[in-house]
Coordinates of N, CA and C and ligand atoms in Angstrom, one line a residue:
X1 N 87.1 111.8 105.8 CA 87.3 110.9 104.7 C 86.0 110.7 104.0
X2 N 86.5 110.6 102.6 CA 85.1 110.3 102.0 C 85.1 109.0 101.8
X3 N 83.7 107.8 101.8 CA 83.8 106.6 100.6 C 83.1 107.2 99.3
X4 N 84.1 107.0 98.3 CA 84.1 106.8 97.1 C 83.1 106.1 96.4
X5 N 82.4 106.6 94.8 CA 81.3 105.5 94.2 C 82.3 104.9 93.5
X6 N 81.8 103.7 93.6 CA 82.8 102.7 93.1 C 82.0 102.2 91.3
X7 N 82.7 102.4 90.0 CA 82.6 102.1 88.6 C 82.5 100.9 88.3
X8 N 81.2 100.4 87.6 CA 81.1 99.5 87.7 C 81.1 98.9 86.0
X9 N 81.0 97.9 85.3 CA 81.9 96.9 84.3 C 80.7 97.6 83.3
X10 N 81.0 97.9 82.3 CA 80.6 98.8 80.8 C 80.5 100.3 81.2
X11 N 80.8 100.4 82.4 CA 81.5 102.2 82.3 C 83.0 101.9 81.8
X12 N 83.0 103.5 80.2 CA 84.2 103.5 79.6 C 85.0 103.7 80.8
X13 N 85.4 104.7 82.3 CA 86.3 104.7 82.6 C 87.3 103.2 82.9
X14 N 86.4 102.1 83.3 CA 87.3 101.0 83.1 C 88.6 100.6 82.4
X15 N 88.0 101.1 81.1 CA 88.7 100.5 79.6 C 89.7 101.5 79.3
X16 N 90.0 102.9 80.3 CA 91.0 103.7 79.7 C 92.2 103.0 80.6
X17 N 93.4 103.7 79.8 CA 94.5 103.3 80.1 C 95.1 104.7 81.0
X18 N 95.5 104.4 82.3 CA 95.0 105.6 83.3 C 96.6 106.0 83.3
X19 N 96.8 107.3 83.6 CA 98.0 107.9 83.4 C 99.2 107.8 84.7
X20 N 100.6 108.2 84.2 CA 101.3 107.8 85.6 C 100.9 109.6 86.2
X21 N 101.8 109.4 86.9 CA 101.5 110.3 88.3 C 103.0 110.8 88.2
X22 N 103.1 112.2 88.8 CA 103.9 113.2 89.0 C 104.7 113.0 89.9
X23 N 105.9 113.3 90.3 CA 105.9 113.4 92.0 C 105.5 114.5 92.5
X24 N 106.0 115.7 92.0 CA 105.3 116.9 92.9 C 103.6 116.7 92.8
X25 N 102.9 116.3 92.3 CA 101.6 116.0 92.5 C 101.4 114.9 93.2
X26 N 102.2 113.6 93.4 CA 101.7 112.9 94.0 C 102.1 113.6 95.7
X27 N 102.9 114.4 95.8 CA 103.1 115.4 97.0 C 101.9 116.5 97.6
X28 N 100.6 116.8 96.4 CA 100.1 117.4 96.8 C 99.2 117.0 97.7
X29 N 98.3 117.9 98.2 CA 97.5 117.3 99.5 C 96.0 116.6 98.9
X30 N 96.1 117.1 97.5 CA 94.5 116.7 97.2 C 94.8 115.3 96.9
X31 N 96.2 114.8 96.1 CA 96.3 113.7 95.7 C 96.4 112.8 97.0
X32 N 97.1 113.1 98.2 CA 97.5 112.3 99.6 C 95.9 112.2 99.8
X33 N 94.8 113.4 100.6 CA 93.6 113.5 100.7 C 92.8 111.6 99.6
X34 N 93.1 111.6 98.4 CA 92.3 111.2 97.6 C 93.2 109.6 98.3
X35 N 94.1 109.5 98.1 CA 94.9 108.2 98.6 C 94.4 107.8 99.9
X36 N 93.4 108.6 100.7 CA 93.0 108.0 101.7 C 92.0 107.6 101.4
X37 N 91.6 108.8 100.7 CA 90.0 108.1 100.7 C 89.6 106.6 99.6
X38 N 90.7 106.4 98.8 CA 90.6 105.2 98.1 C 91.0 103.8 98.7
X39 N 91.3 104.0 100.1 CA 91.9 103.2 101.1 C 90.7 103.2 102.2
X40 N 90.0 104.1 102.5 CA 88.7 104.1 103.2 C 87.9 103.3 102.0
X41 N 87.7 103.6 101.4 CA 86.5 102.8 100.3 C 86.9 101.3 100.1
X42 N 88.0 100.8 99.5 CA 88.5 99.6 99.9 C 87.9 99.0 100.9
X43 N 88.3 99.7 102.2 CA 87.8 99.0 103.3 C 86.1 98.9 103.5
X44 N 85.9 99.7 103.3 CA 84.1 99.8 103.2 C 83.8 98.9 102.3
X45 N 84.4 98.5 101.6 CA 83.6 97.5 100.0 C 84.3 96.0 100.4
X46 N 85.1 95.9 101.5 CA 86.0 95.0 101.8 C 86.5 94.0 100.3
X47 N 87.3 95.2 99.8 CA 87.8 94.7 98.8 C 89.1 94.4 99.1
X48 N 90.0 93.5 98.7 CA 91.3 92.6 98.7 C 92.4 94.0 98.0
X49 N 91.6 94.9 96.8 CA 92.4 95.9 96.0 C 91.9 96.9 95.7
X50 N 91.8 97.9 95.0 CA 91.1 99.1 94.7 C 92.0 99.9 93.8
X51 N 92.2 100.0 92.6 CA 92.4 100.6 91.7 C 91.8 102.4 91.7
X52 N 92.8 103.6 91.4 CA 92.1 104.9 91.3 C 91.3 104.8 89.9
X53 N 91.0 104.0 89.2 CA 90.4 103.8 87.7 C 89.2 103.6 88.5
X54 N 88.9 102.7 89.4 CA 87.5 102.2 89.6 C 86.7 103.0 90.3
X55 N 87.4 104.3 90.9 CA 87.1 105.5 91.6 C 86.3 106.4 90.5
X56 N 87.2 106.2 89.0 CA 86.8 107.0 88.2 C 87.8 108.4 87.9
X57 N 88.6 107.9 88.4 CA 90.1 108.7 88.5 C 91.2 108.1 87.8
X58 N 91.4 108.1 86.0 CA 92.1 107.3 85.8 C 93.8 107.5 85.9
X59 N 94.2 107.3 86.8 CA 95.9 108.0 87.5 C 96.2 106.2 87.7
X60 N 97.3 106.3 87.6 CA 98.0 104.9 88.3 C 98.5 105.0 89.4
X61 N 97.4 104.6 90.2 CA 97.5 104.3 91.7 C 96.4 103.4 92.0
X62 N 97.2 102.6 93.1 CA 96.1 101.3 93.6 C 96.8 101.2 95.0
X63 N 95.6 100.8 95.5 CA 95.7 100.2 97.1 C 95.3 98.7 97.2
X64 N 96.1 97.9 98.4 CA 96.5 96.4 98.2 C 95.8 96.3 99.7
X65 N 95.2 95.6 100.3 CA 95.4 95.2 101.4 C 94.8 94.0 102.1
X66 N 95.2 92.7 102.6 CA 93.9 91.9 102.5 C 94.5 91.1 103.8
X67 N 93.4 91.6 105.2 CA 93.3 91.2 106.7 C 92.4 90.9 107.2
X68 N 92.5 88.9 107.5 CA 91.1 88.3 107.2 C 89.9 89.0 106.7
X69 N 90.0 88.8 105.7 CA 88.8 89.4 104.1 C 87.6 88.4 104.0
X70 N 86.5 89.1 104.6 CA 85.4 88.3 104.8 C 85.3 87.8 103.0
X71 N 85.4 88.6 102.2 CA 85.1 88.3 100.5 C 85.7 87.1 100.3
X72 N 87.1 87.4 101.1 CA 88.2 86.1 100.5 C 89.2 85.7 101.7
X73 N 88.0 84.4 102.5 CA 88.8 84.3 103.5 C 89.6 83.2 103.3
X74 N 89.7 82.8 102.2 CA 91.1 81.6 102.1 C 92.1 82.5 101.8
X75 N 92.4 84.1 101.9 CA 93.2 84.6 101.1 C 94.4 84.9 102.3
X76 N 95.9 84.9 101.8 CA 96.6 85.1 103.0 C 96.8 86.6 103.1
X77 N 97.0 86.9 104.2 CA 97.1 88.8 104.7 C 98.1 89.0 103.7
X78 N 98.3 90.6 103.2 CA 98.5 91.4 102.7 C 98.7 92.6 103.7
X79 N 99.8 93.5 103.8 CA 99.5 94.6 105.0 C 99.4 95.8 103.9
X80 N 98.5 96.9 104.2 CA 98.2 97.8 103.4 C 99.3 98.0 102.3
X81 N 99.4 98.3 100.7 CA 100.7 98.8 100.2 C 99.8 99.8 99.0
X82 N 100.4 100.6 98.9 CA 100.0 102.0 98.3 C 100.6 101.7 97.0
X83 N 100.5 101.5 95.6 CA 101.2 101.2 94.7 C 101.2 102.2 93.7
X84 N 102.4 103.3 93.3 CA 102.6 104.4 92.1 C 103.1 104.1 91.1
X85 N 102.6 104.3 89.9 CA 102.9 104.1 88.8 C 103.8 102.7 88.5
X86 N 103.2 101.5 89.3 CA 104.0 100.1 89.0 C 104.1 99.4 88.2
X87 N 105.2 98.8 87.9 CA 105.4 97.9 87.0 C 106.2 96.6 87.4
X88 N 105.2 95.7 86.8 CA 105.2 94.4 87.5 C 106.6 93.3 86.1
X89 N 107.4 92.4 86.7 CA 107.6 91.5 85.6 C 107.8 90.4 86.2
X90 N 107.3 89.4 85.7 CA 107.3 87.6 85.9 C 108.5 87.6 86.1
X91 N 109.1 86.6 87.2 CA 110.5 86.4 87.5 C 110.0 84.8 87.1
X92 N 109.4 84.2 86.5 CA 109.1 83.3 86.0 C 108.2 82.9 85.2
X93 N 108.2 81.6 84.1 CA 107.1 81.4 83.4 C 105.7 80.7 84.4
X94 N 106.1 80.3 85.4 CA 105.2 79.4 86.2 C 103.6 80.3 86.8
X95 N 102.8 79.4 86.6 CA 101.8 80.2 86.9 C 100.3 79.7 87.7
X96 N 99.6 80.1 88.2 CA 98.6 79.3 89.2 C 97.5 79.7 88.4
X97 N 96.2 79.2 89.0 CA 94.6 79.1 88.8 C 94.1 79.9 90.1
X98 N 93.9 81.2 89.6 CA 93.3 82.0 90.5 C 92.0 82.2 90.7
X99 N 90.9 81.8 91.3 CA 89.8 82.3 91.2 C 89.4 84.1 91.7
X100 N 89.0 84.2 90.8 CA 89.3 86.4 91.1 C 88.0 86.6 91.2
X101 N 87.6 88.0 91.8 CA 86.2 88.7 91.6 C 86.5 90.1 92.0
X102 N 86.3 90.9 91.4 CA 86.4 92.3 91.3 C 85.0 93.1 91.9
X103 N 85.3 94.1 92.6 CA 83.9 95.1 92.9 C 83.7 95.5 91.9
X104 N 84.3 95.8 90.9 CA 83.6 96.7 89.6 C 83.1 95.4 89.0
X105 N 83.0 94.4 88.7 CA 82.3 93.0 88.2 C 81.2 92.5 89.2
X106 N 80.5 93.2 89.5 CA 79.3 92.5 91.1 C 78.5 91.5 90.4
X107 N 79.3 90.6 91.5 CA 78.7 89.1 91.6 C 78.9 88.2 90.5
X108 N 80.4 88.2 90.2 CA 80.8 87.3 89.5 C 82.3 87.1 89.6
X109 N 82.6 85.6 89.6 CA 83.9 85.2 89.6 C 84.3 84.0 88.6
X110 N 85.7 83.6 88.1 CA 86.1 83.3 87.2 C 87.6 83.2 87.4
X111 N 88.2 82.0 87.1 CA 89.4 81.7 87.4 C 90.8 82.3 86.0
X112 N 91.3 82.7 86.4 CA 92.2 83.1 85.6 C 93.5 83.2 85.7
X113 N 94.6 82.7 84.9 CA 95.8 82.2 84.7 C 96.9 83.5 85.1
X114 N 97.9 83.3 86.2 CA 98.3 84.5 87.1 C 99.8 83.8 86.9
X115 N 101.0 84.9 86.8 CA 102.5 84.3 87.3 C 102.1 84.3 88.6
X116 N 103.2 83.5 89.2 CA 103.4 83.0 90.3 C 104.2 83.5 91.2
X117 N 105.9 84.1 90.4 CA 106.5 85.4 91.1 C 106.7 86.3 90.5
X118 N 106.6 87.8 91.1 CA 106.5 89.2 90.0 C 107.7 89.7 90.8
X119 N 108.2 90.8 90.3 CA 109.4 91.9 90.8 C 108.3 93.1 90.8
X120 N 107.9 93.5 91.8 CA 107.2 94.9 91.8 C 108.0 96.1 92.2
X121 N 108.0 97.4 91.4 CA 109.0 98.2 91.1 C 107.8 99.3 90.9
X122 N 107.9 100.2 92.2 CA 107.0 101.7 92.1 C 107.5 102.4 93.2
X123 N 106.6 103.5 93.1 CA 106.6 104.4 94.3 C 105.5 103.9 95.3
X124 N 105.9 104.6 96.7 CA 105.3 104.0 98.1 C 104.2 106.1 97.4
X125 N 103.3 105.9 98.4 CA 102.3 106.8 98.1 C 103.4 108.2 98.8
X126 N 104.5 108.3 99.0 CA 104.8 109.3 99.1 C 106.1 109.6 98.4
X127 N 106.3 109.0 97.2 CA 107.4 109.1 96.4 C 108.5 108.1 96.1
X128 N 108.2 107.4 97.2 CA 109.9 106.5 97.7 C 109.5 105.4 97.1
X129 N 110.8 104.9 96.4 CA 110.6 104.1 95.5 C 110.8 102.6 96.3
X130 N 110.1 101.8 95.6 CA 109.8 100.3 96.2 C 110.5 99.4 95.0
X131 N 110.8 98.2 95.6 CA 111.4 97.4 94.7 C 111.5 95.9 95.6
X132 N 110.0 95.0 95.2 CA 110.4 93.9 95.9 C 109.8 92.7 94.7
X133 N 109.8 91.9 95.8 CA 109.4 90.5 95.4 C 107.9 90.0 95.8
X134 N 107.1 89.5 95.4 CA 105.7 88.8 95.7 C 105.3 87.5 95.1
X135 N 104.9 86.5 95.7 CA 104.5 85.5 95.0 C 103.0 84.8 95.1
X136 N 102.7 83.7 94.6 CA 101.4 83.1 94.8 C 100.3 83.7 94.9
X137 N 99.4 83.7 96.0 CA 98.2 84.2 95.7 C 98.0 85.9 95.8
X138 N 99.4 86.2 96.4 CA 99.9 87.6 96.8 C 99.7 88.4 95.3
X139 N 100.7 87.4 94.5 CA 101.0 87.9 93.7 C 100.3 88.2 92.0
X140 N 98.4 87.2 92.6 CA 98.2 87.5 91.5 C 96.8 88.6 92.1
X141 N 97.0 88.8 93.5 CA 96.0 90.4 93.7 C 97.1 91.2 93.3
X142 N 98.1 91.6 92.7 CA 98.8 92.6 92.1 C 98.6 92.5 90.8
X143 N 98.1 91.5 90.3 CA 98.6 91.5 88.6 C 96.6 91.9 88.7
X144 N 96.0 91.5 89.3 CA 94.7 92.2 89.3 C 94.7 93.5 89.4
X145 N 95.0 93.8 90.4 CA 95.1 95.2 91.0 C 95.8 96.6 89.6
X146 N 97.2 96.0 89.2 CA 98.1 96.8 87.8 C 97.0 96.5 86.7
X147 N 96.3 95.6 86.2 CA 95.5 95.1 85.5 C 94.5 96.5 85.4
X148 N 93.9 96.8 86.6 CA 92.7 97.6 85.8 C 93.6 99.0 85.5
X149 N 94.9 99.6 85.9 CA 96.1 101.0 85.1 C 95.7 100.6 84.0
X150 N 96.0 99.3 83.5 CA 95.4 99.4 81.9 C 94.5 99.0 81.5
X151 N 93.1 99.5 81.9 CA 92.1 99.3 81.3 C 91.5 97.4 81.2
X152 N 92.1 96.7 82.0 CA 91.7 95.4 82.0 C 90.8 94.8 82.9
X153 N 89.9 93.9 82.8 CA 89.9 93.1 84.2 C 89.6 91.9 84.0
X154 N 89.6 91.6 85.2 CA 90.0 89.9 85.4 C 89.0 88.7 83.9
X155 N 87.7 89.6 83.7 CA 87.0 88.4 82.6 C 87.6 88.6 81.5
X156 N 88.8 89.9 81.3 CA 89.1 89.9 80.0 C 90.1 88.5 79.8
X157 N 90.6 88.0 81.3 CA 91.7 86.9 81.3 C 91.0 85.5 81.6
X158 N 90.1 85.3 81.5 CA 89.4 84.3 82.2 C 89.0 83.5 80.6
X159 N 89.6 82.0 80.9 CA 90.2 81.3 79.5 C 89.1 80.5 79.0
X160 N 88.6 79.7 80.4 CA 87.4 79.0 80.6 C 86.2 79.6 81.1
X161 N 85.2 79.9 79.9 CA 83.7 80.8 80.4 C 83.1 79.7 81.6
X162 N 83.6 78.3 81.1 CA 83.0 77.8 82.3 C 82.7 77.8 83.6
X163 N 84.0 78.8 83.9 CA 84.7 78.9 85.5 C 83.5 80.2 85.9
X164 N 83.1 81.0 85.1 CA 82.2 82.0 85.4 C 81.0 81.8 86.9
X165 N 80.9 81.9 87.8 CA 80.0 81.7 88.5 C 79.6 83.0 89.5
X166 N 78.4 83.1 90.0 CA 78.0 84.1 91.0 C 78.4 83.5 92.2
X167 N 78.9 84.7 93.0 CA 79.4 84.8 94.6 C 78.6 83.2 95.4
X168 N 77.2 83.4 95.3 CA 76.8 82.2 95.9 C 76.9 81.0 95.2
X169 N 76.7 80.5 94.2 CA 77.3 79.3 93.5 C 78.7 78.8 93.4
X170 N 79.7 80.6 93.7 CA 80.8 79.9 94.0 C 81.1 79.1 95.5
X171 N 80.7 79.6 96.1 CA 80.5 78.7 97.3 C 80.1 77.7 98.0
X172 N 78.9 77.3 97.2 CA 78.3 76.5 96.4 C 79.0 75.1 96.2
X173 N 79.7 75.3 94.9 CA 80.2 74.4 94.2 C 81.8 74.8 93.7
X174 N 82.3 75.7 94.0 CA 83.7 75.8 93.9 C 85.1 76.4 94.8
X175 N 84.4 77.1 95.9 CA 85.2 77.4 96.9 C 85.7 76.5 97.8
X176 N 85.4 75.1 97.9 CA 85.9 74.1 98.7 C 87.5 73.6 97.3
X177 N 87.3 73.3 96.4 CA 88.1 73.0 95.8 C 89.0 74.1 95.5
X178 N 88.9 75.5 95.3 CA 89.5 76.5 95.3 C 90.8 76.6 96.7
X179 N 90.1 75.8 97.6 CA 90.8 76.0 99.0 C 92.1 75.5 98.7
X180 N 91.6 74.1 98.3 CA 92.7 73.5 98.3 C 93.8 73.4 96.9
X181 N 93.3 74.8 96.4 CA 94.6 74.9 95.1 C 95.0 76.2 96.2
X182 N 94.5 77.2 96.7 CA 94.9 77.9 97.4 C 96.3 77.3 98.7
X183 N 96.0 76.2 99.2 CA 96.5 75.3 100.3 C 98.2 75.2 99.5
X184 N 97.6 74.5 97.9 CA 99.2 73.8 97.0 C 99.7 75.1 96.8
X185 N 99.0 76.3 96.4 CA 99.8 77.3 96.3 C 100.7 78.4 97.2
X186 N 99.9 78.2 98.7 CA 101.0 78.7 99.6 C 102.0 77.7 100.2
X187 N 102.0 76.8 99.9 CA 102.6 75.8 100.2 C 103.6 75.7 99.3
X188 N 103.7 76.1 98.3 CA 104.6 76.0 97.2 C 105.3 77.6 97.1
X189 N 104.5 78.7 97.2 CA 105.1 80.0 97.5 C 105.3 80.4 98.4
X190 N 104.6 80.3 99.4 CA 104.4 80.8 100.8 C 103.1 81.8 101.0
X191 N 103.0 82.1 100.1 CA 101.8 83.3 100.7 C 100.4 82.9 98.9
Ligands
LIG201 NI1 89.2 94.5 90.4

């Protein structure tokens, strides 16, 4: 397995809008090969998500997985999910205060406005189609994660520049209060 260099915020590959994916290609071995290694790198960077865009591979594919996440340990588990060409839609207007931070944005976070429950509808990394439900704080590492397929990321959603802070200041001065919208929010979703 390789780790991957990971793309970092004013590289154009960010900002493209990354293409769906084949099935017979997503069958191939280079593409499965590459699905691991974007799943080793995740883990190496202990990132919560990993986008093939931020690889520098603009395809729509992302890897999900978050088991006590030293980055984000108020965050609840997540068990690995491989996500192909997904498309996400609000099963509601309701929506939370997420505080986000992306590896391609190093050392910066910024709260931004998330639905609360999505219908997620893709292929599993080997063709088979998925169709479930996700909510709360689950739900807004997916709208991150689909976010960078289209060329987005989290500061382009972030409403209040005020919320902007570095890794250590957020801890600082906003990760105790973060907990406890995290707390109302699984408490109200479950996850
Ligand atoms: Ni990100």
């Amino acid at each position: 397995m390789t780790i991957l260099k990971i793309a970092s915020i004013g590289h154009p590959v960010l900002r493209e809008r990354a293409r769906d994916v084949g099935s017979e290609e997503l069958r191939g071995a280079e593409i499965q090969q590459f699905i691991d290694d974007l799943i080793e790198t995740m883990h190496d960077a202990s990132g919560a998500g990993l986008a093939a865009i931020q690889v520098y591979r603009p395809i729509r594919i992302c890897a999900i997985e978050v088991k006590d996440n030293p980055r984000y340990p108020y965050k609840p588990n997540i068990p690995l999910t491989v996500l192909v060409n997904p498309v996400l839609t609000p099963l509601s207007e309701e929506r939370f205060d997420n505080y986000e931070g992306c590896l391609s944005v190093p050392d910066l976070r910024g709260v931004v406005s998330r639905f609360a429950e999505l219908r997620v509808q893709a292929w599993d990394r080997h063709g088979e189609p998925m169709d479930r439900v996700v909510r709360g704080i689950t739900a807004g590492t997916f709208q991150h994660e689909v976010d960078h397929l289209d060329g987005k990321l989290f500061i382009d959603r972030v409403s209040d520049t005020r919320t902007l802070c570095t890794w250590r200041e957020f801890s600082r001065y906003h990760e105790s209060g973060f907990r406890n919208t995290v707390a109302d929010v699984v408490a109200r979703w479950g996850s």
